[in-house]
Structure formats: structure tokens, C-alpha cells
mmCIF file with all atom_site columns, C-alpha atoms in Angstrom:
data_model
loop_
_atom_site.group_PDB
_atom_site.id
_atom_site.type_symbol
_atom_site.label_atom_id
_atom_site.label_alt_id
_atom_site.label_comp_id
_atom_site.label_asym_id
_atom_site.label_entity_id
_atom_site.label_seq_id
_atom_site.pdbx_PDB_ins_code
_atom_site.Cartn_x
_atom_site.Cartn_y
_atom_site.Cartn_z
_atom_site.occupancy
_atom_site.B_iso_or_equiv
_atom_site.pdbx_formal_charge
_atom_site.auth_seq_id
_atom_site.auth_comp_id
_atom_site.auth_asym_id
_atom_site.auth_atom_id
_atom_site.pdbx_PDB_model_num
ATOM 1  C CA . MET A 1 1  ? -32.079 5.003   -73.209  1.00 49.00 ? 108 MET A CA 1
ATOM 2  C CA . GLU A 1 2  ? -35.814 5.904   -72.272  1.00 53.00 ? 109 GLU A CA 1
ATOM 3  C CA . THR A 1 3  ? -36.025 5.974   -68.351  1.00 54.00 ? 110 THR A CA 1
ATOM 4  C CA . VAL A 1 4  ? -38.245 7.133   -65.588  1.00 52.00 ? 111 VAL A CA 1
ATOM 5  C CA . THR A 1 5  ? -37.373 8.960   -62.354  1.00 54.00 ? 112 THR A CA 1
ATOM 6  C CA . THR A 1 6  ? -39.581 7.862   -59.434  1.00 54.00 ? 113 THR A CA 1
ATOM 7  C CA . ALA A 1 7  ? -39.159 7.860   -55.714  1.00 56.00 ? 114 ALA A CA 1
ATOM 8  C CA . THR A 1 8  ? -36.754 4.631   -55.872  1.00 58.00 ? 115 THR A CA 1
ATOM 9  C CA . GLY A 1 9  ? -34.612 6.279   -58.470  1.00 78.00 ? 116 GLY A CA 1
ATOM 10 C CA . ILE A 1 10 ? -34.582 5.298   -62.123  1.00 86.00 ? 117 ILE A CA 1
ATOM 11 C CA . ASP A 1 11 ? -36.782 2.697   -63.626  1.00 88.00 ? 118 ASP A CA 1
ATOM 12 C CA . CYS A 1 12 ? -35.119 1.069   -67.067  1.00 92.00 ? 119 CYS A CA 1
ATOM 13 C CA . LYS A 1 13 ? -36.993 -0.763  -69.926  1.00 94.00 ? 120 LYS A CA 1
ATOM 14 C CA . HIS A 1 14 ? -35.920 -3.030  -72.592  1.00 94.00 ? 121 HIS A CA 1
ATOM 15 C CA . PHE A 1 15 ? -34.555 -1.392  -76.180  1.00 95.00 ? 122 PHE A CA 1
ATOM 16 C CA . ILE A 1 16 ? -36.005 -3.543  -78.789  1.00 96.00 ? 123 ILE A CA 1
ATOM 17 C CA . ASN A 1 17 ? -36.747 -2.705  -82.466  1.00 94.00 ? 124 ASN A CA 1
ATOM 18 C CA . GLY A 1 18 ? -36.342 1.066   -81.762  1.00 93.00 ? 125 GLY A CA 1
ATOM 19 C CA . GLN A 1 19 ? -38.592 1.403   -78.827  1.00 94.00 ? 126 GLN A CA 1
ATOM 20 C CA . TYR A 1 20 ? -38.584 0.799   -74.892  1.00 94.00 ? 127 TYR A CA 1
ATOM 21 C CA . VAL A 1 21 ? -40.817 -1.677  -73.729  1.00 93.00 ? 128 VAL A CA 1
ATOM 22 C CA . ASP A 1 22 ? -41.623 -3.166  -70.437  1.00 92.00 ? 129 ASP A CA 1
ATOM 23 C CA . SER A 1 23 ? -41.219 -6.840  -69.840  1.00 93.00 ? 130 SER A CA 1
ATOM 24 C CA . ALA A 1 24 ? -43.918 -9.059  -71.108  1.00 93.00 ? 131 ALA A CA 1
ATOM 25 C CA . ASN A 1 25 ? -44.593 -10.260 -67.505  1.00 93.00 ? 132 ASN A CA 1
ATOM 26 C CA . HIS A 1 26 ? -44.171 -6.729  -65.830  1.00 92.00 ? 133 HIS A CA 1
ATOM 27 C CA . ASN A 1 27 ? -41.521 -8.033  -63.553  1.00 93.00 ? 134 ASN A CA 1
ATOM 28 C CA . THR A 1 28 ? -38.621 -5.804  -62.503  1.00 92.00 ? 135 THR A CA 1
ATOM 29 C CA . PHE A 1 29 ? -35.884 -6.133  -60.340  1.00 91.00 ? 136 PHE A CA 1
ATOM 30 C CA . ILE A 1 30 ? -34.082 -3.297  -57.863  1.00 92.00 ? 137 ILE A CA 1
ATOM 31 C CA . ASN A 1 31 ? -30.647 -2.229  -58.615  1.00 91.00 ? 138 ASN A CA 1
ATOM 32 C CA . THR A 1 32 ? -29.004 -1.250  -55.831  1.00 90.00 ? 139 THR A CA 1
ATOM 33 C CA . ASN A 1 33 ? -25.430 0.419   -54.893  1.00 90.00 ? 140 ASN A CA 1
ATOM 34 C CA . PRO A 1 34 ? -23.330 -2.171  -53.250  1.00 93.00 ? 141 PRO A CA 1
ATOM 35 C CA . ALA A 1 35 ? -21.276 0.055   -51.508  1.00 94.00 ? 142 ALA A CA 1
ATOM 36 C CA . ASN A 1 36 ? -24.221 1.403   -49.339  1.00 91.00 ? 143 ASN A CA 1
ATOM 37 C CA . GLU A 1 37 ? -27.203 -0.741  -50.488  1.00 89.00 ? 144 GLU A CA 1
ATOM 38 C CA . GLU A 1 38 ? -28.885 2.469   -51.784  1.00 90.00 ? 145 GLU A CA 1
ATOM 39 C CA . VAL A 1 39 ? -31.602 1.917   -54.385  1.00 89.00 ? 146 VAL A CA 1
ATOM 40 C CA . LEU A 1 40 ? -30.652 3.326   -57.593  1.00 90.00 ? 147 LEU A CA 1
ATOM 41 C CA . GLY A 1 41 ? -34.075 2.159   -59.479  1.00 91.00 ? 148 GLY A CA 1
ATOM 42 C CA . SER A 1 42 ? -35.502 -0.771  -61.154  1.00 92.00 ? 149 SER A CA 1
ATOM 43 C CA . VAL A 1 43 ? -34.731 -2.578  -64.195  1.00 93.00 ? 150 VAL A CA 1
ATOM 44 C CA . ALA A 1 44 ? -37.224 -4.741  -66.546  1.00 94.00 ? 151 ALA A CA 1
ATOM 45 C CA . GLU A 1 45 ? -36.661 -8.203  -66.068  1.00 94.00 ? 152 GLU A CA 1
ATOM 46 C CA . GLY A 1 46 ? -36.148 -9.904  -69.461  1.00 94.00 ? 153 GLY A CA 1
ATOM 47 C CA . GLY A 1 47 ? -37.393 -13.263 -70.464  1.00 94.00 ? 154 GLY A CA 1
ATOM 48 C CA . LYS A 1 48 ? -38.000 -15.677 -73.316  1.00 96.00 ? 155 LYS A CA 1
ATOM 49 C CA . GLU A 1 49 ? -40.301 -13.196 -75.019  1.00 96.00 ? 156 GLU A CA 1
ATOM 50 C CA . GLU A 1 50 ? -37.816 -10.181 -75.002  1.00 96.00 ? 157 GLU A CA 1
ATOM 51 C CA . ILE A 1 51 ? -34.994 -12.336 -76.276  1.00 96.00 ? 158 ILE A CA 1
ATOM 52 C CA . ASP A 1 52 ? -37.242 -13.476 -79.136  1.00 97.00 ? 159 ASP A CA 1
ATOM 53 C CA . GLN A 1 53 ? -38.331 -10.099 -79.819  1.00 97.00 ? 160 GLN A CA 1
ATOM 54 C CA . ALA A 1 54 ? -34.799 -8.887  -79.589  1.00 97.00 ? 161 ALA A CA 1
ATOM 55 C CA . VAL A 1 55 ? -33.335 -11.547 -82.101  1.00 97.00 ? 162 VAL A CA 1
ATOM 56 C CA . THR A 1 56 ? -36.172 -11.006 -84.630  1.00 96.00 ? 163 THR A CA 1
ATOM 57 C CA . ALA A 1 57 ? -35.421 -7.324  -84.753  1.00 95.00 ? 164 ALA A CA 1
ATOM 58 C CA . ALA A 1 58 ? -31.675 -7.889  -84.953  1.00 94.00 ? 165 ALA A CA 1
ATOM 59 C CA . LYS A 1 59 ? -32.401 -10.570 -88.040  1.00 94.00 ? 166 LYS A CA 1
ATOM 60 C CA . ASN A 1 60 ? -34.563 -7.873  -89.656  1.00 92.00 ? 167 ASN A CA 1
ATOM 61 C CA . ALA A 1 61 ? -32.041 -5.194  -89.304  1.00 90.00 ? 168 ALA A CA 1
ATOM 62 C CA . LEU A 1 62 ? -29.198 -7.527  -90.796  1.00 90.00 ? 169 LEU A CA 1
ATOM 63 C CA . ASN A 1 63 ? -31.211 -8.302  -93.735  1.00 88.00 ? 170 ASN A CA 1
ATOM 64 C CA . GLY A 1 64 ? -32.624 -4.853  -94.204  1.00 77.00 ? 171 GLY A CA 1
ATOM 65 C CA . PRO A 1 65 ? -32.682 -3.006  -97.628  1.00 79.00 ? 172 PRO A CA 1
ATOM 66 C CA . TRP A 1 66 ? -29.099 -1.576  -97.081  1.00 74.00 ? 173 TRP A CA 1
ATOM 67 C CA . ARG A 1 67 ? -27.793 -5.318  -97.508  1.00 69.00 ? 174 ARG A CA 1
ATOM 68 C CA . THR A 1 68 ? -28.785 -5.456  -101.133 1.00 64.00 ? 175 THR A CA 1
#
């Protein structure tokens, strides 16, 4: 997983079609440790566009040349 360590911790992106990508809307949410509320990092917020891209990539992989 491609991550970026920042002052707030680790920032995670989506892995779609073999690449790490930001959310289309560039929104993220903060991931915290529930035991002590320490900020661990941020995670890219997914939506319809990311789902559509991931499903298309999965279909293309499934129907790839290995299937013949």
C-alpha cells in the first residue's frame, strides 16, 4: 500500500487498477485509535466514482487474456 507519513500519521489512498489514487472529490477522513483517540492518519473517502472505477478494473482483469 502506498502511504505518506505526515505530521498526523499515515495517509492512505485507494488502490484501483494497479495504482494508488486519491478520491475524486479529494475528501479524506481521520482514522483514530479508539483506545486513546490518537490520530493515526487519514484515509481517502470513497464514493460512486471510485466504486465504478474499481468494478470496471475488476471486470477487465477477470476478462483478461489469461481467461482464453
